[in-house]
CSV table of C-alpha atoms in Angstrom, one decimal:
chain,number,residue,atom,x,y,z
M,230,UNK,CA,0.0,0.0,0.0
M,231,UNK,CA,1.2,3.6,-1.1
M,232,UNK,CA,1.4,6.2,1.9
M,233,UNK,CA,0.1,8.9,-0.4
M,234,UNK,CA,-3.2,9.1,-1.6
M,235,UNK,CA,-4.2,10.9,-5.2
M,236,UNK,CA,-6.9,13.1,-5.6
M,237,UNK,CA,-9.7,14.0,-8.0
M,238,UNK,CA,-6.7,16.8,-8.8
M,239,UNK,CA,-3.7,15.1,-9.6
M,240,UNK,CA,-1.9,15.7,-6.3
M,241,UNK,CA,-0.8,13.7,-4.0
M,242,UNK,CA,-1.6,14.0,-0.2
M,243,UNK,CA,0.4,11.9,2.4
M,244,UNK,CA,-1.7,9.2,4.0
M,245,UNK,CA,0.0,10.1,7.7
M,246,UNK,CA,0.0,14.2,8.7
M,247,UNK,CA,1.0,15.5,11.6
M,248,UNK,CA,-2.0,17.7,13.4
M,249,UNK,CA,-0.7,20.8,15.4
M,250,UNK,CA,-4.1,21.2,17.3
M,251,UNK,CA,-3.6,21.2,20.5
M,252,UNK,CA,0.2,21.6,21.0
M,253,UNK,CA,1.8,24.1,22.7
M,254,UNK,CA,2.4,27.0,21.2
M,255,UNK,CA,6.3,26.7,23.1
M,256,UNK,CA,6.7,23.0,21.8
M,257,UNK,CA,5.3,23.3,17.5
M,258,UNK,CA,8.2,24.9,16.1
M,259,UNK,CA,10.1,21.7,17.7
M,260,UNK,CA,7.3,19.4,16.7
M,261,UNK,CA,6.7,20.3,13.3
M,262,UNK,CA,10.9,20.0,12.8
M,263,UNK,CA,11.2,16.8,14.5
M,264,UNK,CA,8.3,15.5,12.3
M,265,UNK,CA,9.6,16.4,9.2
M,266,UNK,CA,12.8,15.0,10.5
M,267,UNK,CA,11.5,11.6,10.8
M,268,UNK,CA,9.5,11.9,7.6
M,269,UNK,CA,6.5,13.9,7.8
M,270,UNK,CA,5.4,15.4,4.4
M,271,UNK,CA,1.9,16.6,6.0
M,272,UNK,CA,1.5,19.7,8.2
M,273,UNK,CA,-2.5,20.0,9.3
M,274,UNK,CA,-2.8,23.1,10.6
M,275,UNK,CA,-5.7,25.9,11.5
M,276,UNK,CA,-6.1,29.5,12.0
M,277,UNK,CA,-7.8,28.3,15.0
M,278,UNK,CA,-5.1,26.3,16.6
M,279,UNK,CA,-3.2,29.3,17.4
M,280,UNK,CA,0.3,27.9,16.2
M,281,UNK,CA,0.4,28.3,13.0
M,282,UNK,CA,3.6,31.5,13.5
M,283,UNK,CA,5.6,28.3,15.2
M,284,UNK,CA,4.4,25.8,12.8
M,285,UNK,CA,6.1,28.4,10.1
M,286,UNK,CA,9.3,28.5,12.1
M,287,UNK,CA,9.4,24.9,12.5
M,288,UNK,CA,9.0,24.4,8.3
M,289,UNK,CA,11.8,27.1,7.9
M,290,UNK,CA,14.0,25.7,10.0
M,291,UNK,CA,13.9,22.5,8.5
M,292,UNK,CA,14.0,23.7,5.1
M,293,UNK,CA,16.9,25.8,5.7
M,294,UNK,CA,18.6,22.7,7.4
M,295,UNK,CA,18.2,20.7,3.8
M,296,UNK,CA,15.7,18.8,5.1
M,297,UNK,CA,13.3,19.1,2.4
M,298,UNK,CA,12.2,21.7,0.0
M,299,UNK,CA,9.0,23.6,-0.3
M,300,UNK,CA,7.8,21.1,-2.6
M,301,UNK,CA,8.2,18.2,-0.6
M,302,UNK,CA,6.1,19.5,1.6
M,303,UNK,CA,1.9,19.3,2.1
M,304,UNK,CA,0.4,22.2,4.4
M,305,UNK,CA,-3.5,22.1,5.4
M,306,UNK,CA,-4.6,25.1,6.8
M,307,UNK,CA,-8.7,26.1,7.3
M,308,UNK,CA,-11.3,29.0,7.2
M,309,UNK,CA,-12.0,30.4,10.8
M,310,UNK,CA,-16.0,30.7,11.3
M,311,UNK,CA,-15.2,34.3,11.6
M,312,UNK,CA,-14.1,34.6,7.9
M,313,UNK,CA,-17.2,33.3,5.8
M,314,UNK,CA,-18.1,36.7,4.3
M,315,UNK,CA,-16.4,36.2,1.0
M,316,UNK,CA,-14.7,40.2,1.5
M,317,UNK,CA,-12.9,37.9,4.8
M,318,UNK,CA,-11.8,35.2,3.0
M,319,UNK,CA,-9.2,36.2,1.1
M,320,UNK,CA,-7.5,38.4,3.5
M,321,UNK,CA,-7.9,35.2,6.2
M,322,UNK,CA,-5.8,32.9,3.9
M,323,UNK,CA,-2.8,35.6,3.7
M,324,UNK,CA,-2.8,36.1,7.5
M,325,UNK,CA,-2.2,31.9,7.6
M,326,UNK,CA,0.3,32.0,4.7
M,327,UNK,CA,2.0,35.4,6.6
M,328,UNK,CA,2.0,33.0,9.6
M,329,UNK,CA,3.2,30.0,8.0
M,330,UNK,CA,5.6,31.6,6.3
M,331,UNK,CA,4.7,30.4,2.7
M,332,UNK,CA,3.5,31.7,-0.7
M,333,UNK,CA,0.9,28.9,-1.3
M,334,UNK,CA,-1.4,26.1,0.6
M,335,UNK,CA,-1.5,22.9,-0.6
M,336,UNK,CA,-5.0,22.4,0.7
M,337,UNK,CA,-7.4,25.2,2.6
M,338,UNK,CA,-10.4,24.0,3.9
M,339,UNK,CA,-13.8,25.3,5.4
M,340,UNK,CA,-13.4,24.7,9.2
M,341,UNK,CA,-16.4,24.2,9.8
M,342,UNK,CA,-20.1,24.8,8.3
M,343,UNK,CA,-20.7,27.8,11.1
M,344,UNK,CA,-20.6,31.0,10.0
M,345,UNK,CA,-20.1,33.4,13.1
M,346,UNK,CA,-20.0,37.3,13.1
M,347,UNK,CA,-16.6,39.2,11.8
M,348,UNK,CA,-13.8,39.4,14.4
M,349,UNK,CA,-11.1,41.6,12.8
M,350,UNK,CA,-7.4,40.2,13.3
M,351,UNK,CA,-5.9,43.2,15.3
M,352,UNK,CA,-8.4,43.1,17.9
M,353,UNK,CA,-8.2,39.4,18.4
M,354,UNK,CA,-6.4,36.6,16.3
M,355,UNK,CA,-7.5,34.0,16.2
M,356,UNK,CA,-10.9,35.2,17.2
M,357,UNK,CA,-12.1,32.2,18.8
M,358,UNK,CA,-16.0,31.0,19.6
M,359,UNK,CA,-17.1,33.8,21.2
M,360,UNK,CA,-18.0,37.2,19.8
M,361,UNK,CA,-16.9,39.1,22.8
M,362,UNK,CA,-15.0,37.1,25.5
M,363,UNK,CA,-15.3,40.0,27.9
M,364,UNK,CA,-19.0,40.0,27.5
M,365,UNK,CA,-21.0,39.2,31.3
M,366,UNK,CA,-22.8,36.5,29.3
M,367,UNK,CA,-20.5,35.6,26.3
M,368,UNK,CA,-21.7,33.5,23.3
M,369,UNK,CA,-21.5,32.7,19.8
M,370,UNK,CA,-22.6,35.4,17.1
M,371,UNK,CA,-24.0,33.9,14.3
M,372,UNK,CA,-23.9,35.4,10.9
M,373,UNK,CA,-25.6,33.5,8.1
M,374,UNK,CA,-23.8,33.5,5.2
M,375,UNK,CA,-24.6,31.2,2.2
M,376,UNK,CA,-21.8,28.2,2.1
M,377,UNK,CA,-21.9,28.8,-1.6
M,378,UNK,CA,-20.8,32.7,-1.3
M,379,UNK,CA,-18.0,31.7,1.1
M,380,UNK,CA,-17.1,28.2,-1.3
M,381,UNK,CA,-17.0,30.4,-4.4
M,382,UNK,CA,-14.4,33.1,-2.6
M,383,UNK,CA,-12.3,30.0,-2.2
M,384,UNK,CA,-12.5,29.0,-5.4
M,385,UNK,CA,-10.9,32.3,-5.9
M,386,UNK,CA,-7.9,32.1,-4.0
M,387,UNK,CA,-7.3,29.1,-6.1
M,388,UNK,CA,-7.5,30.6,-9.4
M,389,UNK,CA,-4.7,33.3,-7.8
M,390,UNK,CA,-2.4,30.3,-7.2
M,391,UNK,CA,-2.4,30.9,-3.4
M,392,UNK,CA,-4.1,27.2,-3.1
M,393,UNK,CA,-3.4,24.2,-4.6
M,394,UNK,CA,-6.9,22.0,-3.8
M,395,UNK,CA,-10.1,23.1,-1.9
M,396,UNK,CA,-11.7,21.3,1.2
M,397,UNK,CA,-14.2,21.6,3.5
M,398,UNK,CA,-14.1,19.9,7.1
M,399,UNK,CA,-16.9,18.6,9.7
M,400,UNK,CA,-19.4,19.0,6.3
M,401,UNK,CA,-22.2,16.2,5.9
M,402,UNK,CA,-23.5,14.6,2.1
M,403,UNK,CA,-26.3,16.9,2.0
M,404,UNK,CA,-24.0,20.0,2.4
M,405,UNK,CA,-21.1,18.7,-0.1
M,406,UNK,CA,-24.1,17.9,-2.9
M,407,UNK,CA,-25.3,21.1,-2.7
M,408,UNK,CA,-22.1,22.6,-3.3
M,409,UNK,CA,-21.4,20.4,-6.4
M,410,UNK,CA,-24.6,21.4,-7.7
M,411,UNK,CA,-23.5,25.0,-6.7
M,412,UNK,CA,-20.3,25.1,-8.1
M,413,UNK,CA,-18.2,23.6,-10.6
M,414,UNK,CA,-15.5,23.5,-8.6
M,415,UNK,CA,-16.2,21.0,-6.2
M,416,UNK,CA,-13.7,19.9,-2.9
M,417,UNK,CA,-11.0,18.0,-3.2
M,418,UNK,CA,-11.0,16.8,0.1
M,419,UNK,CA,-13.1,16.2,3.3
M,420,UNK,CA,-11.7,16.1,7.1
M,421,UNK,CA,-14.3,14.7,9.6
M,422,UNK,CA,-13.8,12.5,12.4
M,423,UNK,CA,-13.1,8.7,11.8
M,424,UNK,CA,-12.3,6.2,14.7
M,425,UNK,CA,-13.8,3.2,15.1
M,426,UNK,CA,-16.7,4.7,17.2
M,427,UNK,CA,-17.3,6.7,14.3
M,428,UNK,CA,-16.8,4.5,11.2
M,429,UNK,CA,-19.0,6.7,8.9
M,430,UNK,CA,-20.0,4.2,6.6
M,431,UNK,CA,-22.2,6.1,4.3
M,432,UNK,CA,-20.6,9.0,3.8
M,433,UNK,CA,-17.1,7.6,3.3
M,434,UNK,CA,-19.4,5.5,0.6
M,435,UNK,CA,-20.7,8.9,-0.8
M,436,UNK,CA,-16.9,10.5,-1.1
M,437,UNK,CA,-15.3,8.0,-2.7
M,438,UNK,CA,-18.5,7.8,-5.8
M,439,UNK,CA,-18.2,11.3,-6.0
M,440,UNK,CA,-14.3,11.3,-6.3
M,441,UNK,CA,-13.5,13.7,-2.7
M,442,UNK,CA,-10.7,12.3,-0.9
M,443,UNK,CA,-11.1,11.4,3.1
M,444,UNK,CA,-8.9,12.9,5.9
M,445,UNK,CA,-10.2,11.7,9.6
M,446,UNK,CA,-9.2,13.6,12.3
M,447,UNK,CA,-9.2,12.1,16.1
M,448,UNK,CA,-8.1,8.4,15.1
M,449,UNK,CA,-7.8,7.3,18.0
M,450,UNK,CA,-10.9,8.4,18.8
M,451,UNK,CA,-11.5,9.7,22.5
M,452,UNK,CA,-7.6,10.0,23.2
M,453,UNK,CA,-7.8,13.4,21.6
M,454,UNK,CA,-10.5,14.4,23.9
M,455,UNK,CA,-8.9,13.3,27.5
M,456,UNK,CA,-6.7,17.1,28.0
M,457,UNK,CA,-9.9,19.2,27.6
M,458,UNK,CA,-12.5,17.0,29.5
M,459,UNK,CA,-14.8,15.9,26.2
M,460,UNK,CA,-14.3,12.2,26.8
M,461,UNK,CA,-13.9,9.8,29.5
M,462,UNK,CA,-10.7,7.5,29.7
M,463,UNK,CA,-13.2,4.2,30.0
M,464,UNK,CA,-14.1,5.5,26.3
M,465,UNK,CA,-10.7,4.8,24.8
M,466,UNK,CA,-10.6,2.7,21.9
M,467,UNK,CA,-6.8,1.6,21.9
M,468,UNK,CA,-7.8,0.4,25.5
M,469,UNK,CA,-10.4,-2.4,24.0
M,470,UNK,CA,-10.2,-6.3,24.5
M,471,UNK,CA,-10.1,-6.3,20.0
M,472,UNK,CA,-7.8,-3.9,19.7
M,473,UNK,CA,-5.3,-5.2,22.0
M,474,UNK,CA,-5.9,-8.4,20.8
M,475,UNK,CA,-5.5,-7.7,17.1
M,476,UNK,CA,-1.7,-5.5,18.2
M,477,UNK,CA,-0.7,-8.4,19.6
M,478,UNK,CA,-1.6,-10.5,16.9
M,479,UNK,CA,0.0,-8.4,14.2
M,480,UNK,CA,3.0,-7.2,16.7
M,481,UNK,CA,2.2,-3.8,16.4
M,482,UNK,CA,0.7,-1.5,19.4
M,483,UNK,CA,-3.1,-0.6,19.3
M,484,UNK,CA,-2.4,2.4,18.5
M,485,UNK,CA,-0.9,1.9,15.3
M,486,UNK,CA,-3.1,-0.8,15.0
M,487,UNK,CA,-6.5,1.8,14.9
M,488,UNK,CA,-4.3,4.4,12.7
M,489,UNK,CA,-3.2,1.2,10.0
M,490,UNK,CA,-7.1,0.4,10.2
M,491,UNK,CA,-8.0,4.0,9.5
M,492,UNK,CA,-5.6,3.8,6.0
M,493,UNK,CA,-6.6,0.5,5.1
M,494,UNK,CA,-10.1,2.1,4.5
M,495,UNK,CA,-8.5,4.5,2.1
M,496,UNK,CA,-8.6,7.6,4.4
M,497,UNK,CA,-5.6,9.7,5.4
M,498,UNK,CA,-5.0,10.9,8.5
M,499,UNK,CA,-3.9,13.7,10.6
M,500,UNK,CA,-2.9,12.4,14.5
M,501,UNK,CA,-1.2,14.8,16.7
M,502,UNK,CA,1.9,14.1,18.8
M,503,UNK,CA,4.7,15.7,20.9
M,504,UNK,CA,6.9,12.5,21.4
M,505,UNK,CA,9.5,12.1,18.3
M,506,UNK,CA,9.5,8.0,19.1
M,507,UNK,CA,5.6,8.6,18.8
M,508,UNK,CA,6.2,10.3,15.6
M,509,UNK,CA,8.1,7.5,14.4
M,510,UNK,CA,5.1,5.3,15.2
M,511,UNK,CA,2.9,6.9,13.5
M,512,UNK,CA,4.4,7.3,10.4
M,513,UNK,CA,5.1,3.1,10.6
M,514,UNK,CA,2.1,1.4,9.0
M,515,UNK,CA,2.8,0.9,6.0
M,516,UNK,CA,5.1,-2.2,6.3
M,517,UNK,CA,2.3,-4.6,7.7
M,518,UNK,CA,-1.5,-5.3,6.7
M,519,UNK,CA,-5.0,-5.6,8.9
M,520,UNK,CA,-6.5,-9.2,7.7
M,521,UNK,CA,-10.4,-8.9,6.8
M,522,UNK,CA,-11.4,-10.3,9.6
M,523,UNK,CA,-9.8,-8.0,11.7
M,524,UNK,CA,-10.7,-5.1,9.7
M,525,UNK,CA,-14.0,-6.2,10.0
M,526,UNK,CA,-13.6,-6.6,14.2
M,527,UNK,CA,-12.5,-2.7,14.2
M,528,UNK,CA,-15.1,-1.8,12.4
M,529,UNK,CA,-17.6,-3.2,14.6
M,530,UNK,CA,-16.3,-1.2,17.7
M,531,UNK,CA,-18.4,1.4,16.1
M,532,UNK,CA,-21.4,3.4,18.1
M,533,UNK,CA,-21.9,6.4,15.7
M,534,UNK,CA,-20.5,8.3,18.7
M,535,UNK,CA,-18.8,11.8,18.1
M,536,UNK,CA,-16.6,13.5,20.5
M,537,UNK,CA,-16.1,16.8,18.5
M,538,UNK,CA,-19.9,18.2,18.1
M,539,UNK,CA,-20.7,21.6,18.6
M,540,UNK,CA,-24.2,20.6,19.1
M,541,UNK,CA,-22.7,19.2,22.6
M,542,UNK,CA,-19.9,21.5,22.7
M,543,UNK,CA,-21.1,24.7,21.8
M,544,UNK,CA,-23.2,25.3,24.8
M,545,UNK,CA,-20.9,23.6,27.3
M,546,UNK,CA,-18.1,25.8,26.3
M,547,UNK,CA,-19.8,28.5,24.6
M,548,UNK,CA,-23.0,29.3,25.8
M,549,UNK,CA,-24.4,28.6,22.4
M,550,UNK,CA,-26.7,25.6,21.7
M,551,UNK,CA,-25.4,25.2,17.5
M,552,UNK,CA,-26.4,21.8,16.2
M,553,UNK,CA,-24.9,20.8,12.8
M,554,UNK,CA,-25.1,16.9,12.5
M,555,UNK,CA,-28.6,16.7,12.9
């Protein structure tokens, strides 16, 4: 099996990334080194992780050490919520590539399919959930903006050769056909999240007849989740009878067990990590195969159960009940 995967576009996206959310900003520059050190070709990062300056320093540093050239490289970076007004999107994009350091994305997705009221960058970058943090009562401001308005200012930036492919992220089949019906231009890619309590049966199905590549973020399901207190430790998949049982079979740990599972399928993915040997671990699934049968065992771990939902999230953490699944 290749560890790249080609899309409707020609290009070729690594099957393993390395995801900056959630790392320090202190520790990315390091990170994102280290990982392209050990073989990392995929950087998935965000306006909203707050890194992305670092993650620029650590891609300099290792291009300047002959590590790699620009073109070896694959950078993700995403639309904020605060951006969807298509007069926002363009200037968003240049603050990431400012940030990152580059002249060009090889992939910029929709974040998300929320479109919240404009936060300019130099009073608060990056802006966040709420409208006004200092607020008594803060909450989400919603803006309604037409995905299609914000879609075809994307398709923009791509014309003007500051993006190489188009993707949108946490989107649903209803929302992607309506934006090839929209547009001819339709995403190359889609990032949801894909573990093995979230198989998504029917809409990896959808992607793959319609020719839109799949990146799932949080493999390993709810170990992405432990730091900020949206999942349980009890609800770890690597912890399960299978998957322990399977790693031992194959001589492999469950980690990399769930993650070779997650490629098998044809999706790439995006796990984040501090730890180089980690790094290392990750990027070391290409040298041994899931049987069917076991393929078929992860698969049944799965309880359509999402840990990133900001129908749960939004108004635990936000004040703002904001459904988008349903």
């Amino acid at each position: 099996m290749s560890d790249v995967f080609q899309l409707c576009s020609g290009d070729k996206i690594p099957a393993v990334g390395l995801g900056i959310w959630k790392i320090d900003v202190d520790q990315t520059a390091s990170v994102v080194r280290d990982a392209i050190d050990v073989g990392y070709r995929h950087i998935d990062s965000a306006c909203d992780y707050g890194n992305e300056i670092q993650a620029g320093e650590g891609i300099s540093n290792a291009i300047s050490a002959g590590l790699v050239t620009r073109e070896d490289l694959w950078v993700t970076s995403k639309l904020w919520n605060t951006f969807h007004r298509p007069e926002h999107v363009r200037p968003a994009l240049e603050k990431s590539l400012q940030d990152l350091g580059l002249d060009y994305l090889d992939l910029y997705h929709i974040h998300f399919p929320i479109s919240l009221a404009y936060v300019a960058p130099e009073k608060r970058y990056p802006p966040g959930w709420f409208f006004d943090p200092d607020a008594d009562e803060p909450t989400m401001k919603e803006d309604l903006v037409p995905i299609i308005e914000t879609w075809q200012a994307m398709v923009e930036l791509k014309k003007a050769g500051l993006v190489r492919n188009l993707g949108v992220c946490n989107f649903g089949v209803s929302l992607i056909r309506d934006l090839i019906a929209s547009s001819p231009e339709k995403p190359s890619v889609l990032q949801v999240e894909l573990h093995p309590y979230l198989t998504q049966e029917k809409l990896l199905r959808f992607c793959a007849e319609q020719d839109i590549h799949v990146t799932g973020f949080s493999s390993l399901g709810a170990q992405s989740y432990f730091s900020i207190g949206m999942a349980e430790e009890s609800e770890s998949v690597i912890d399960r009878a299978e998957t322990k049982s399977i790693a031992e079979a194959v001589g492999r740990t469950p980690a990399q067990v769930v993650m070779r599972w997650a490629v098998q399928r044809g999706t790439s993915i995006v796990p984040k990590t501090t730890k180089k040997q980690r790094l290392i671990e990750n990027l070391s699934l290409f040298d041994f195969e899931l049987s069917e049968e076991q393929m078929k065992t992860i698969s049944g771990l799965n309880q359509n159960h999402r840990f990133n939902d900001p129908g749960s999230f939004g108004e635990k953490a936000f004040n703002t009940f904001y459904p988008i699944y349903e």
